[in-house]
Short mmCIF file of C-alpha atoms in Angstrom, two decimals:
data_model
loop_
_atom_site.label_atom_id
_atom_site.label_comp_id
_atom_site.label_asym_id
_atom_site.label_seq_id
_atom_site.Cartn_x
_atom_site.Cartn_y
_atom_site.Cartn_z
CA MET X 1 35.46 30.00 5.31
CA ASN X 2 33.03 32.73 5.32
CA ASP X 3 30.28 31.41 7.39
CA TRP X 4 28.54 34.73 7.47
CA LYS X 5 27.17 34.16 3.88
CA GLN X 6 25.22 31.17 5.25
CA ARG X 7 23.35 33.36 7.71
CA LEU X 8 22.11 36.03 5.24
CA GLY X 9 18.44 36.64 5.80
CA MET X 10 18.43 35.23 9.35
CA VAL X 11 16.74 37.03 12.16
CA TYR X 12 19.07 37.11 15.19
CA SER X 13 17.94 36.21 18.75
CA THR X 14 18.68 38.19 21.80
CA ASN X 15 19.08 35.01 23.91
CA PRO X 16 22.70 34.88 24.85
CA ASP X 17 22.68 31.06 24.78
CA PHE X 18 21.47 30.85 21.23
CA GLU X 19 23.70 29.00 18.71
CA TYR X 20 23.19 29.26 14.95
CA THR X 21 23.46 25.97 13.28
CA VAL X 22 23.71 25.50 9.47
CA GLU X 23 21.88 22.33 7.92
CA GLN X 24 24.51 20.34 6.05
CA GLU X 25 23.34 18.92 2.70
CA ALA X 26 23.37 15.17 2.78
CA GLN X 27 26.15 13.76 0.68
CA VAL X 28 24.71 11.27 -1.86
CA GLU X 29 26.40 8.07 -1.51
CA THR X 30 28.08 6.86 -4.67
CA LEU X 31 26.73 3.68 -5.96
CA ALA X 32 29.04 0.79 -6.93
CA PRO X 33 29.86 0.56 -10.53
CA GLU X 34 27.89 -2.61 -11.27
CA ARG X 35 24.71 -0.70 -9.61
CA GLN X 36 25.11 2.39 -11.86
CA ASP X 37 22.82 2.65 -14.82
CA LEU X 38 24.58 4.93 -17.30
CA ARG X 39 23.31 6.09 -20.72
CA VAL X 40 25.67 7.26 -23.44
CA TRP X 41 24.57 9.28 -26.41
CA ILE X 42 25.57 12.00 -28.85
CA ASP X 43 24.43 15.68 -28.76
CA ARG X 44 24.66 18.69 -31.07
CA LYS X 45 22.14 20.96 -29.74
CA HIS X 46 22.96 24.36 -28.24
CA ARG X 47 26.69 23.55 -28.90
CA GLY X 48 27.30 25.67 -32.02
CA GLY X 49 27.05 22.66 -34.32
CA LYS X 50 29.95 20.76 -32.40
CA THR X 51 29.35 17.14 -31.41
CA VAL X 52 29.77 15.84 -28.00
CA THR X 53 29.26 12.55 -26.23
CA LEU X 54 27.10 12.75 -23.09
CA VAL X 55 27.09 10.27 -20.11
CA LYS X 56 24.13 10.60 -17.89
CA GLY X 57 22.65 8.67 -14.95
CA PHE X 58 25.60 8.69 -12.57
CA VAL X 59 24.43 8.58 -8.98
CA GLY X 60 26.93 9.76 -6.46
CA ARG X 61 29.21 12.51 -5.22
CA GLU X 62 30.48 15.15 -7.59
CA GLU X 63 34.20 14.22 -6.78
CA ASP X 64 33.48 10.59 -8.01
CA LEU X 65 31.74 11.93 -11.15
CA ALA X 66 34.68 14.27 -11.85
CA GLU X 67 37.14 11.29 -11.39
CA LEU X 68 35.27 9.10 -13.88
CA GLY X 69 35.12 12.12 -16.29
CA ARG X 70 38.77 12.58 -15.92
CA MET X 71 39.31 8.92 -16.74
CA LEU X 72 37.15 9.01 -19.90
CA LYS X 73 38.78 12.19 -21.10
CA SER X 74 42.25 10.99 -20.73
CA ARG X 75 41.51 7.52 -22.29
CA CYS X 76 39.81 9.22 -25.20
CA GLY X 77 42.50 11.80 -25.61
CA VAL X 78 39.97 14.82 -25.65
CA GLY X 79 38.49 17.56 -23.43
CA GLY X 80 35.28 17.83 -21.72
CA SER X 81 33.69 18.32 -18.32
CA ALA X 82 31.83 16.64 -15.56
CA LYS X 83 29.19 18.51 -13.66
CA ASP X 84 25.49 18.37 -12.62
CA GLY X 85 25.43 14.60 -12.87
CA GLU X 86 26.62 14.30 -16.44
CA ILE X 87 29.95 13.88 -18.36
CA ILE X 88 30.56 15.72 -21.55
CA ILE X 89 33.23 14.34 -23.83
CA GLN X 90 34.13 16.41 -26.95
CA GLY X 91 33.60 14.61 -30.12
CA ASP X 92 31.77 11.49 -31.09
CA HIS X 93 33.32 8.84 -28.89
CA ARG X 94 30.29 6.67 -27.98
CA GLU X 95 31.82 3.45 -28.83
CA ARG X 96 34.98 4.01 -27.00
CA VAL X 97 33.21 5.41 -23.94
CA VAL X 98 30.85 2.44 -23.84
CA GLU X 99 33.78 0.23 -23.98
CA LEU X 100 35.66 2.04 -21.33
CA LEU X 101 32.68 1.98 -19.00
CA LEU X 102 32.03 -1.59 -19.49
CA GLY X 103 35.67 -2.43 -18.81
CA ALA X 104 35.53 -0.47 -15.60
CA GLY X 105 32.54 -2.55 -14.41
CA TYR X 106 29.83 -0.07 -15.10
CA LYS X 107 26.46 -0.97 -16.38
CA CYS X 108 25.90 1.29 -19.41
CA LYS X 109 23.87 1.53 -22.69
CA LYS X 110 24.25 3.31 -25.75
CA VAL X 111 21.05 5.21 -26.69
CA GLY X 112 19.99 7.81 -29.29
CA ASN X 113 21.38 8.17 -32.74
#
């Protein structure tokens, strides 16, 4: 790992006993599925007219979000992505996504159109 990148902009000390420490970002603890409050809706804006299903409101680690997104994409048989706290599923799959999330124990609601 290139830890020198984390020290960019740092002023160095002449103290020989000085140790540089990097503050670690606190990992957000992933809430249990029954404590999650997910919202599912359809979106067409800024996507070239293509329709996507959005799942927002996930609280937890990016790895867990990616795993949930992978499960939804494979069960719907489509592509998509999971990043920045939201899951994007290609196409209008609101009914199926809500059904899958409820089956997995998540608390979710279909909103919008």
